[in-house]
Coordinates of C-alpha atoms in Angstrom, one line a residue:
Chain A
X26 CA 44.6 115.5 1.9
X27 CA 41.6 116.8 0.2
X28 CA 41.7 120.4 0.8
X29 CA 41.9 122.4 -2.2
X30 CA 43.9 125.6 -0.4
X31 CA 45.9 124.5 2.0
X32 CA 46.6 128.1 3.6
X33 CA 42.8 128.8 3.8
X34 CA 41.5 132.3 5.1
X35 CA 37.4 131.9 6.5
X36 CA 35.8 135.2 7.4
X37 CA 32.6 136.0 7.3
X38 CA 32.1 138.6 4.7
X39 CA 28.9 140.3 6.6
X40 CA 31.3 141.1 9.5
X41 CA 33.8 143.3 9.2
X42 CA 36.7 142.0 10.9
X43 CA 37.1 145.2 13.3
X44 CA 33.8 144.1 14.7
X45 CA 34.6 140.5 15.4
X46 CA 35.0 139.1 18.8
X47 CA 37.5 136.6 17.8
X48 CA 40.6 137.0 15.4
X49 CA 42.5 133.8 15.1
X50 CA 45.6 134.8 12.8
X51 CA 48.0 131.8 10.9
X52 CA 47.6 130.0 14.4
X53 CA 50.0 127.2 14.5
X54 CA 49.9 124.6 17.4
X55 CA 52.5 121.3 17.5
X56 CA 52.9 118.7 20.1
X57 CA 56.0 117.4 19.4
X58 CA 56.1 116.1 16.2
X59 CA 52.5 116.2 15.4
X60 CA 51.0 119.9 14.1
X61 CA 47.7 119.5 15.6
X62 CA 46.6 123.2 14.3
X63 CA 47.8 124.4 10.8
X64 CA 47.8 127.9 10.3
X65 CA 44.2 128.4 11.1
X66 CA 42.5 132.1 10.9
X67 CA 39.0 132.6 12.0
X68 CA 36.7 135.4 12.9
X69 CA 33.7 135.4 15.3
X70 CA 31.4 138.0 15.0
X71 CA 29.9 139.1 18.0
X72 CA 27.2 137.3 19.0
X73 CA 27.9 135.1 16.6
X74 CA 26.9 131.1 17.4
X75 CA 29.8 128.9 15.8
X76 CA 29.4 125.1 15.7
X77 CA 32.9 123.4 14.9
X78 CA 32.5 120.2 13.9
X79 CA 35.3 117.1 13.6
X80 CA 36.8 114.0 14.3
X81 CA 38.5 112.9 17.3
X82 CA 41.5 113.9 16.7
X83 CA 41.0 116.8 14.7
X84 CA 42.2 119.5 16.8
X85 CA 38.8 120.8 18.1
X86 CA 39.5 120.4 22.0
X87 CA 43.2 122.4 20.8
X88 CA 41.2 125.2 19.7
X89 CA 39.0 125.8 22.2
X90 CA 41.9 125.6 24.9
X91 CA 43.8 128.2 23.2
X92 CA 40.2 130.2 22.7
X93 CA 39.9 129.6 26.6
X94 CA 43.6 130.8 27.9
X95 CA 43.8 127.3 29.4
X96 CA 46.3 126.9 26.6
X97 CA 49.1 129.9 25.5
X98 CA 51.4 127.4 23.4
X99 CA 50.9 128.6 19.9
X100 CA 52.1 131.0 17.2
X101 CA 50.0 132.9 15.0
X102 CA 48.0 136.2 16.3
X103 CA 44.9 135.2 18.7
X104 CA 42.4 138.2 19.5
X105 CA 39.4 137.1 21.7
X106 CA 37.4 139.3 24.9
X107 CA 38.9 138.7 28.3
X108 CA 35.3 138.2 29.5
X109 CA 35.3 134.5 27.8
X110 CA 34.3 131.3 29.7
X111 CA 33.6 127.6 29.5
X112 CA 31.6 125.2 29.5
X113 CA 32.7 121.7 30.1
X114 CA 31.7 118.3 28.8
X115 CA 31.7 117.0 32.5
X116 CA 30.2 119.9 34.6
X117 CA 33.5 120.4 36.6
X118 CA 31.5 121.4 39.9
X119 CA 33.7 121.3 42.7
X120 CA 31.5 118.5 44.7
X121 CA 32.6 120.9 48.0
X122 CA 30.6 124.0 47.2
X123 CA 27.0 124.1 47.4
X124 CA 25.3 124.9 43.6
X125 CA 24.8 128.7 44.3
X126 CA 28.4 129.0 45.7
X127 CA 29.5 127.1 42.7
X128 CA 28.0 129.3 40.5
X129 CA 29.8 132.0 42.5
X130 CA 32.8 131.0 42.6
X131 CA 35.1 133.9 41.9
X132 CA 32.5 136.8 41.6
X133 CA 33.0 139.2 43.9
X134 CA 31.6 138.1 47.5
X135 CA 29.2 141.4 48.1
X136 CA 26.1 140.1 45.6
X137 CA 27.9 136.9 44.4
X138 CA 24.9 135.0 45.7
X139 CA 22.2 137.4 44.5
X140 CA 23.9 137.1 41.1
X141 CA 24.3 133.3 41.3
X142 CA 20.6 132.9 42.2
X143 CA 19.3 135.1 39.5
X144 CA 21.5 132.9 36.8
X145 CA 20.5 129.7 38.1
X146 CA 16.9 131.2 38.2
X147 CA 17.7 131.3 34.5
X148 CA 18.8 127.9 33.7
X149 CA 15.6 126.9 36.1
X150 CA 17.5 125.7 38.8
X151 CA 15.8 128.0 41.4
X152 CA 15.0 124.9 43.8
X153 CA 18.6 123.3 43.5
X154 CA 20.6 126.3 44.8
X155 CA 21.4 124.7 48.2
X156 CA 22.1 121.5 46.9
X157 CA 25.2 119.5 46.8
X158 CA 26.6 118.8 43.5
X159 CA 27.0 115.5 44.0
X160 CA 22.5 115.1 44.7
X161 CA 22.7 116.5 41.2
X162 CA 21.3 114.9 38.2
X163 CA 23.1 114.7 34.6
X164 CA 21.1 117.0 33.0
X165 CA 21.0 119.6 36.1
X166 CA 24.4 119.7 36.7
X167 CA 25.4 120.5 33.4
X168 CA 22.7 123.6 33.5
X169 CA 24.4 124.7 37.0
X170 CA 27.6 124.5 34.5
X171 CA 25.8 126.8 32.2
X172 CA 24.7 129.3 35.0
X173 CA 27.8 129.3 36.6
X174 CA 29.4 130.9 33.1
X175 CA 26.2 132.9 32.6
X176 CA 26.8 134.6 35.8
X177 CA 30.1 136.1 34.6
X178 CA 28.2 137.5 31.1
X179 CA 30.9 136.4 28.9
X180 CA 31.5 138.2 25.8
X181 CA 33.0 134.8 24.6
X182 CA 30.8 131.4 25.9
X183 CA 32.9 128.5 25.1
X184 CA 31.1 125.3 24.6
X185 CA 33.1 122.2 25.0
X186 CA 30.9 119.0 23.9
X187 CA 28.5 120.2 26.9
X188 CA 25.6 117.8 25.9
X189 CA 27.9 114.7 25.0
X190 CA 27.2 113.0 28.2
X191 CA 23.1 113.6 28.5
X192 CA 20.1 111.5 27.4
X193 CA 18.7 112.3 24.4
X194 CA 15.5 114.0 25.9
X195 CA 17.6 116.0 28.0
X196 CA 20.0 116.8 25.0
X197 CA 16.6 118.4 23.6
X198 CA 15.8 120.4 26.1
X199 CA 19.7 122.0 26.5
X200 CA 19.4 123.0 23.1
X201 CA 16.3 124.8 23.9
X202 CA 18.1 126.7 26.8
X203 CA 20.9 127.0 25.2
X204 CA 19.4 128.9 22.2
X205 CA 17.1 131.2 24.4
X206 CA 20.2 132.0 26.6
X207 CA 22.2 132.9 23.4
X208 CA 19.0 135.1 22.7
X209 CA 19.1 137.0 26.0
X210 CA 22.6 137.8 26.8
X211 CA 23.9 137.5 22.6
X212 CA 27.7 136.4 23.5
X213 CA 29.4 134.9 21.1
X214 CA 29.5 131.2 20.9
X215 CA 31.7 128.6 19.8
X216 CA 30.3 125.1 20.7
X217 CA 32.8 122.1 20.1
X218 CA 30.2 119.2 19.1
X219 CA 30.3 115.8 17.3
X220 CA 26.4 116.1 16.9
X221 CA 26.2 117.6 13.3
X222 CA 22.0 118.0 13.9
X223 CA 23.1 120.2 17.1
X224 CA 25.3 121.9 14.7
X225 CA 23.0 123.1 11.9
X226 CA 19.9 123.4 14.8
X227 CA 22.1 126.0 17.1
X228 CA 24.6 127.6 14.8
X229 CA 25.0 130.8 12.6
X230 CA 27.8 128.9 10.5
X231 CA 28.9 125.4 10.8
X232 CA 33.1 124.5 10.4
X233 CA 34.3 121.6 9.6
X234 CA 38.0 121.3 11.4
X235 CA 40.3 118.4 9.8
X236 CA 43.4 118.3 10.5
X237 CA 44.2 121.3 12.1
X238 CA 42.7 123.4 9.6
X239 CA 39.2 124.7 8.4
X240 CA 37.7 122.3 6.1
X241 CA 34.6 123.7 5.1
X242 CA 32.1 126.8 6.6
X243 CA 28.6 126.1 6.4
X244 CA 26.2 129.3 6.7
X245 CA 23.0 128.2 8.4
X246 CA 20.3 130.4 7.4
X247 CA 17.2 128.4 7.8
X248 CA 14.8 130.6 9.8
X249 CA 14.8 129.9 13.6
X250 CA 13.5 127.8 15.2
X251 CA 14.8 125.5 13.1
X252 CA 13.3 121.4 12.2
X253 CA 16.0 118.8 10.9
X254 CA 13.0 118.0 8.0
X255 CA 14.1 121.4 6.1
X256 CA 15.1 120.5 3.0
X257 CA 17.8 122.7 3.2
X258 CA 19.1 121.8 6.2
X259 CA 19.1 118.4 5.5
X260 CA 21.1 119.2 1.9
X261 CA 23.3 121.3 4.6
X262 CA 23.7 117.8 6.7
X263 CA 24.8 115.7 3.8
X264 CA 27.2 118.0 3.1
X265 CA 28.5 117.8 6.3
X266 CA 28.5 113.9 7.3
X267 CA 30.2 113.8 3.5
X268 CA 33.4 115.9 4.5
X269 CA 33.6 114.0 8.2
X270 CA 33.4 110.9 6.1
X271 CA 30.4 109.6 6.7
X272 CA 28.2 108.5 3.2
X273 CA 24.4 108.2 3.5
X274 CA 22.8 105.2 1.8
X275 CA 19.5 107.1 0.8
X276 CA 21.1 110.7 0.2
X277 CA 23.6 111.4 -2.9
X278 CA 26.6 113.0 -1.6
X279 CA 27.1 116.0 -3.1
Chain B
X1 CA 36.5 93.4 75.1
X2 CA 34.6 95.4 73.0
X3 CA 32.7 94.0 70.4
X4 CA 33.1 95.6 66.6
X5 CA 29.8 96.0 64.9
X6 CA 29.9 97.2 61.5
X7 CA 27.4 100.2 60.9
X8 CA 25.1 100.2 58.9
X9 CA 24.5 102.6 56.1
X10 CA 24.3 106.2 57.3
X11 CA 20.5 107.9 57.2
X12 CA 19.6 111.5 57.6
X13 CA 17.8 110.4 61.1
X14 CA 21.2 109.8 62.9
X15 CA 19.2 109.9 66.3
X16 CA 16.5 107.9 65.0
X17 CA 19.1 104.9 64.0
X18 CA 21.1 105.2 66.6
X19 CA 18.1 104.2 69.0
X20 CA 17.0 101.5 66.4
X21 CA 21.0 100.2 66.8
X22 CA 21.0 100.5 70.1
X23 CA 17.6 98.5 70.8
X24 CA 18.8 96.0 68.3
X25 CA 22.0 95.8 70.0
X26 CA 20.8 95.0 73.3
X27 CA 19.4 91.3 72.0
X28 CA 21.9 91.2 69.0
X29 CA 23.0 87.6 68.5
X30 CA 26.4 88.8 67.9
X31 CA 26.8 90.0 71.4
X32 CA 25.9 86.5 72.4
X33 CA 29.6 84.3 72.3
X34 CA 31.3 87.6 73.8
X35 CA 29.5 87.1 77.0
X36 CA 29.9 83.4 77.0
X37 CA 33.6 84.0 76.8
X38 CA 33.2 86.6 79.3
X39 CA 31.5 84.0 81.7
X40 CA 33.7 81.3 81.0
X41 CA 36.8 83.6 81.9
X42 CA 35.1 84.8 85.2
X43 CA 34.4 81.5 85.8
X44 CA 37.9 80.2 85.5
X45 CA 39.0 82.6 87.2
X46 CA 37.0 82.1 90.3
X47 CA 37.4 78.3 90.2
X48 CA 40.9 79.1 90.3
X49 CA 41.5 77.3 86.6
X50 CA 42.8 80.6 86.1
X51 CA 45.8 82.0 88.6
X52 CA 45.1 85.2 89.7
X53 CA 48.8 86.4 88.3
X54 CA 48.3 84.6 84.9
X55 CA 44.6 86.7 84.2
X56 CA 42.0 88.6 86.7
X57 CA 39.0 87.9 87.0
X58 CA 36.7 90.3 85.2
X59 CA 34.5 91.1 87.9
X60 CA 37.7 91.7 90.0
X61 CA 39.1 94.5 87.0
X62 CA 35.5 96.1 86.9
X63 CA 36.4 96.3 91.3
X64 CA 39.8 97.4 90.1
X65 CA 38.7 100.3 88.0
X66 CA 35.8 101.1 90.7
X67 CA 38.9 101.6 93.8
X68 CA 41.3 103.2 90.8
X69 CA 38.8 106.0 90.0
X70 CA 38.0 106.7 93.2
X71 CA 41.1 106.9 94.6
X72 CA 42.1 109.2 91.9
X73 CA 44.9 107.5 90.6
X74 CA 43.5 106.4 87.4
X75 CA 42.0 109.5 86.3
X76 CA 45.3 111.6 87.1
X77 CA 47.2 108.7 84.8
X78 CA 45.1 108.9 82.2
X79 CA 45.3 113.0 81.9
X80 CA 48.6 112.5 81.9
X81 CA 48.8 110.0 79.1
X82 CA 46.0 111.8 77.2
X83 CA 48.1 115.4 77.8
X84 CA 51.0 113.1 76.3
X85 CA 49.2 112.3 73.2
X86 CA 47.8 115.7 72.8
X87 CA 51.4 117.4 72.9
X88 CA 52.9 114.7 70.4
X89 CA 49.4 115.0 68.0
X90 CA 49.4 118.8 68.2
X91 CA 53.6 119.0 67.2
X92 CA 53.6 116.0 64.9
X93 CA 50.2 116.9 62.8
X94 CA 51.0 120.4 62.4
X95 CA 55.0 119.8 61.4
X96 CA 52.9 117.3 58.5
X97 CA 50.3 119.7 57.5
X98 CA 52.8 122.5 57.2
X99 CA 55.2 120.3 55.1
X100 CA 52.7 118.7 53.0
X101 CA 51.8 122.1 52.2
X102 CA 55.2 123.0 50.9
X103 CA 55.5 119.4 49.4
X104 CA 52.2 119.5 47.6
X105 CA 51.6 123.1 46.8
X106 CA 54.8 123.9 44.8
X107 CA 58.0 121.8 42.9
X108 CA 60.7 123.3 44.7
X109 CA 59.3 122.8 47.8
X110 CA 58.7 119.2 47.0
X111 CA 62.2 118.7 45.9
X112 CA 63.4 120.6 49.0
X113 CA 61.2 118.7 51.4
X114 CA 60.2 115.3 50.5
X115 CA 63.1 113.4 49.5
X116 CA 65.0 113.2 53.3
X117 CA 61.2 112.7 54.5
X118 CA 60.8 110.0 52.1
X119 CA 64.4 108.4 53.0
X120 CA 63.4 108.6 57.3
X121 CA 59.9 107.1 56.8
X122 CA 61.4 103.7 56.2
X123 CA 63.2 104.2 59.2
X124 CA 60.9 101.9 61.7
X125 CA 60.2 104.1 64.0
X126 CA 60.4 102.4 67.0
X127 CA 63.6 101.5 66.6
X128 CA 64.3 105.2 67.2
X129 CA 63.7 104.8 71.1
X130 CA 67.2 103.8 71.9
X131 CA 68.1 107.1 69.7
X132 CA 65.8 109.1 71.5
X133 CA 66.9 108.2 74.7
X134 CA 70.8 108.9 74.0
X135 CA 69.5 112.4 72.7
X136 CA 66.7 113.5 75.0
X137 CA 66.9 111.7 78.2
X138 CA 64.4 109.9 79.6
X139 CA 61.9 113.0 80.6
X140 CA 58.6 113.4 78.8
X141 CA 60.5 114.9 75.2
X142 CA 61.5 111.4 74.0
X143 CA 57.9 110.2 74.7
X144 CA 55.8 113.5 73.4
X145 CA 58.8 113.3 70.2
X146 CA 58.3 109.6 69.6
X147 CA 54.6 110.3 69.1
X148 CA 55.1 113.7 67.1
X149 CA 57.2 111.3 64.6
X150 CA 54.7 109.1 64.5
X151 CA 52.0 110.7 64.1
X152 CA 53.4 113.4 61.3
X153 CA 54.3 110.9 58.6
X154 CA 50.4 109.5 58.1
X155 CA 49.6 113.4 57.6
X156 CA 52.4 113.7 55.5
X157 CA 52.3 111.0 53.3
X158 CA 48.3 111.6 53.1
X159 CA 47.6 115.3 52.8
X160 CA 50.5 115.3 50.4
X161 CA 49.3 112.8 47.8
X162 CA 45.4 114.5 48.4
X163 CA 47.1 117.8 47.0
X164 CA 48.4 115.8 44.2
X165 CA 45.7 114.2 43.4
X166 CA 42.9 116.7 43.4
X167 CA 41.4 116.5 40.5
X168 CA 42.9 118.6 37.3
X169 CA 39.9 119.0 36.0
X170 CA 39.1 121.1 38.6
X171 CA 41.8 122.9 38.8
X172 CA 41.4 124.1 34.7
X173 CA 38.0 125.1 35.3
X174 CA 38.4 127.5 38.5
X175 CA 41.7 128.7 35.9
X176 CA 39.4 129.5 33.7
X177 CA 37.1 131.2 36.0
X178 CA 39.0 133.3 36.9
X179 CA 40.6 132.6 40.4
X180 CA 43.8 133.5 42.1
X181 CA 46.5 130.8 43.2
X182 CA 45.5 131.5 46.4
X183 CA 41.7 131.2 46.0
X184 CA 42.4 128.4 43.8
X185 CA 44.3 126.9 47.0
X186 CA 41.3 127.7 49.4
X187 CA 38.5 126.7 47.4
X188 CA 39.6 123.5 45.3
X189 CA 43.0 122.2 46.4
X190 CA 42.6 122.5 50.0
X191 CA 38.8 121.1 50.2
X192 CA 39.9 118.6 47.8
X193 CA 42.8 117.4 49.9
X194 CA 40.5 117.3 53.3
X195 CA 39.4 113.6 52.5
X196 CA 43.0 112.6 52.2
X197 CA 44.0 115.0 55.3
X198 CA 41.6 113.1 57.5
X199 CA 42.9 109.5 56.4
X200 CA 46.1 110.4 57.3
X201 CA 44.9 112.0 60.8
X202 CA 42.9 108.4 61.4
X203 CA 46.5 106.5 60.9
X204 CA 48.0 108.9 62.8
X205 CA 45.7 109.1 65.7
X206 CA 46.5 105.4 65.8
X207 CA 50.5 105.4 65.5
X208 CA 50.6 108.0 68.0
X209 CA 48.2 106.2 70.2
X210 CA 51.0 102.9 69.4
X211 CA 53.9 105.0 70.5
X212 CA 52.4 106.6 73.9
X213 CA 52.7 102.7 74.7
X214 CA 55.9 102.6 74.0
X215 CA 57.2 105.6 74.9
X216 CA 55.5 105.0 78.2
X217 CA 58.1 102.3 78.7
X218 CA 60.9 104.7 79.4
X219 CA 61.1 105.4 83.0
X220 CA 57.3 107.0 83.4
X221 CA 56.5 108.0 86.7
X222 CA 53.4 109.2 85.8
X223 CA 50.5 108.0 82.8
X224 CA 49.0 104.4 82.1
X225 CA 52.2 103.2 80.9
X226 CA 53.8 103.5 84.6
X227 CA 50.5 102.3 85.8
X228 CA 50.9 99.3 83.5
X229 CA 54.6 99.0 84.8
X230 CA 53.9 98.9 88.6
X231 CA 51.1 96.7 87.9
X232 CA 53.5 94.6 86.3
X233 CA 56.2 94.5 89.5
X234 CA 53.1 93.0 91.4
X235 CA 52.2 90.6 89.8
X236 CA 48.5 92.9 89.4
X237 CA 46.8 91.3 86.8
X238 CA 43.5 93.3 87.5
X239 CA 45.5 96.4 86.9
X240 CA 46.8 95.5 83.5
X241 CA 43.7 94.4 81.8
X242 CA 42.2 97.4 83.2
X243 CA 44.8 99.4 81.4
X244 CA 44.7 97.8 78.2
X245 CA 40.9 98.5 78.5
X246 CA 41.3 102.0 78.6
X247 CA 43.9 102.0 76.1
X248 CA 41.2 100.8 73.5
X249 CA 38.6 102.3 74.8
X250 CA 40.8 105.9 74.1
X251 CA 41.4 104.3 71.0
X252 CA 37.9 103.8 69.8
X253 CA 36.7 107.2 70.8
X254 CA 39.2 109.1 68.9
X255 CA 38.4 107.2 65.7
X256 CA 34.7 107.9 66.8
X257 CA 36.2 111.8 66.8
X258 CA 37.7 111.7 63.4
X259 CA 34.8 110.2 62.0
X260 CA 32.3 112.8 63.6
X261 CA 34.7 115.4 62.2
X262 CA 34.4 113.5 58.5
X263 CA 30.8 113.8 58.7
X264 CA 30.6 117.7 59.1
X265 CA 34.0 118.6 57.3
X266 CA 33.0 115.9 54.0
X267 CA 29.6 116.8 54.3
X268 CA 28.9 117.2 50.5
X269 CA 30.6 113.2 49.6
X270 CA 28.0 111.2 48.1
X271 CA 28.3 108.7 51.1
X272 CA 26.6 111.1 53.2
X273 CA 24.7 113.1 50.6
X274 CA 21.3 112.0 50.4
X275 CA 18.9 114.0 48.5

């Protein structure tokens, strides 16, 4: 175990913690034997963009569950918005429903489609909205995903590996939308990634969970849009591949 | 008989392809050994190779079913049958929805209601007639409740493992977003269970179509079954093939019913998606 305090408190010191949108107090989470979160606090400002970073293993998918509600197992104090949402590494349409009445699925019926047509306007899906899911490519269905939580204007958007699956190109082009949809509507974010370039191009502040607990925060303040080439962002990187274990040949570790 | 053809894949120009197959049909080389058989067995028969009483003749059936239809007698039969079927489908498939229902939709109910069903289902069922006759008589219950039996267990056992089964993915998200037990029911569990649901009405459209034979046994004054069994006192040959004829042919047009009901209720399955 390399952490240096093992009850470790991370807030963000511009934010004062009345105005967060998340408060994750001493949050403890076991599966049997195993303690797969270890009295892990965190603040999310709003509108902040969180990357959380880790190994398999690590208990990013843990957090996010009990972020989403999906999940109500674990002790310690947990403060987020009801108005929170997900979004999926597999797009989780229900094959059934057209796109539009995907992305309308639980709004209220009166302007459900006028408000599902407008989001998937958004995500430029405009031409897809009578499709079936299933006619659906990668890339699209994971933006009906996106629109489908858009639609709702979550104060809390929960990002759950949601470009793991795509081609690179495609992966480009997310991170694009996802940005400029983070722009528009400013909810808070928390995207669950392995990519740490997605990471440091997307995020406010970078975590590094290990172990159940918060291994290391990594303000990103490189101007926006942001380019991997950045020195600083590529110092940032380092650091991060070093503390998920992963030593590059032609950069010193810090 | 009838001749199976496989289908080919499904287009979006159902009318289209179904007058290319038709065409193709009428100079398939796969119709060809059919009709040789069909010669040889009308020839047989009219060289008297064949004994009337062993088989008919099919030219003599084809006669048969032309002085049945006009006399009336097989149409009235076959309503009755077909009324027979309808009763037992109607009681047996909606018994197995509402059960796999309680079954699938909540534990206590599966622990209430699918062990005793899981115990009778090995019970063959037509080894029930005897049963049935002891309790019912030999009027038209123990024929419409031999084919409600069999055809609720194929909707039970189906639509009960399609609830189970529907993907818990699914289910997490539409938690997430927000939507009741009952919408979740209505919009994922249910839809997601309709694939399942129509498996299990194909089987049981089948069984229940197997037991009207049976069940048509008992003491029928009336349907193809009693048709079948006067037929049989006289030696009328003619009359049973023509039976057994109509038998399939009711067979193949209700699996052509399920299927036509797959391809508007299952609309969205990839099978018939095409973009």
């Amino acid at each position: 175990m390399s952490i240096s305090s093992p009850l470790r408190l991370v807030t963000r010191n511009d934010i004062p913690p009345a105005d967060a949108a998340v408060r994750l107090r001493h949050l403890n989470r076991r599966f049997g034997d195993s303690n797969v979160l270890r009295d892990l606090s965190l603040d999310i400002g709003r509108s902040e963009f969180i990357a959380l970073l880790g190994r398999s293993g690590s208990g990013k998918t843990t957090l996010l569950k009990l972020l989403a509600g999906i999940d109500q197992e674990a002790e310690g104090e947990i403060v987020t918005p009801a108005n929170r949402t997900v979004v999926f590494q597999e797009p989780r349409l229900l094959p059934w429903k057209k796109v539009w009445e995907n992305v309308a699925l639980g709004l209220p019926a009166g302007d459900g489609r006028t408000r599902a047509l407008a989001a998937l306007a958004e995500v430029g899906l405009a031409h897809r909205v009578d499709a079936w899911p299933a006619t659906l490519s990668g890339g699209e269905a994971q933006r009906a995903a996106l629109a489908r939580a858009l639609v709702r204007e979550p104060e809390l958007l929960l990002l759950d590996e949601p470009f793991a699956a795509l081609d690179a190109l495609t992966r480009i082009r997310m991170h694009g939308l996802v940005e400029a949809l983070w722009r528009t509507h400013r909810p808070s974010i928390l995207l669950v990634t392995h990519d740490v370039d997605e990471a440091l191009l997307l995020a406010d502040r970078v975590l590094v969970l290990d172990h159940g607990r918060i291994a290391l925060v990594e303000p990103v303040t490189a101007a926006r849009p942001r380019s991997l080439s950045d020195p600083q962002i590529q110092a940032q990187r380092a650091r991060l591949l070093a503390r998920l274990g992963v030593t590059l040949n032609d950069e010193p570790t810090p | 008989m009838t001749s199976i053809t496989t289908d080919p894949p499904r287009t979006g120009f159902p009318s289209l392809s179904r007058l290319r197959r038709a065409a193709g049909r009428a100079w398939s080389p796969r119709a060809t050994s059919p009709l040789v058989l069909l010669l040889l067995w009308e020839i047989g028969a009219r060289t008297g190779f064949i004994p009337d009483r062993i088989l008919a003749a099919p030219s003599a059936v084809l006669g048969t079913f032309a002085d049945l239809t006009l006399s009336g007698e097989l149409p009235w039969n076959l309503l009755v049958s077909l009324l027979r079927v309808l009763a037992g489908m109607a009681i047996g498939v909606g018994l197995g929805v509402v059960l796999a229902l309680m079954a699938g939709l909540s534990k206590r109910g599966e622990v209430l209601v699918d062990p005793p069903l899981q115990m009778l289902r090995t019970l063959p069922l037509l080894a029930l007639v005897p049963l049935f006759i002891v309790w019912f008589g030999i009027g038209e219950v123990p024929k419409v409740g031999l084919i409600a039996l069999g055809a609720f267990f194929p909707v039970y056992l189906n639509l009960f493992n399609a609830i189970r089964s529907v993907d818990a993915k699914l289910v997490e998200a539409a938690q997430v977003f927000g939507l009741s037990w009952r919408e979740l029911v209505r919009h994922v569990i249910l839809p997601g269970a309709a694939p399942g649901f129509l498996l299990g009405l194909r089987y049981s459209l089948g069984v229940a179509w197997l037991c009207l034979v049976v069940a048509e046994q008992i003491n029928a004054s009336a349907g193809l079954g009693s048709l079948v069994n006067h037929a049989r006192d006289f030696l009328r040959t003619d009359v049973i093939v023509l039976c057994l004829l109509v038998y399939a042919g009711i067979g193949l047009g209700a699996d052509a019913l399920v299927r036509a009901l797959e391809t508007r209720v299952l609309a969205w399955r990839p099978s018939f998606v095409k973009g």
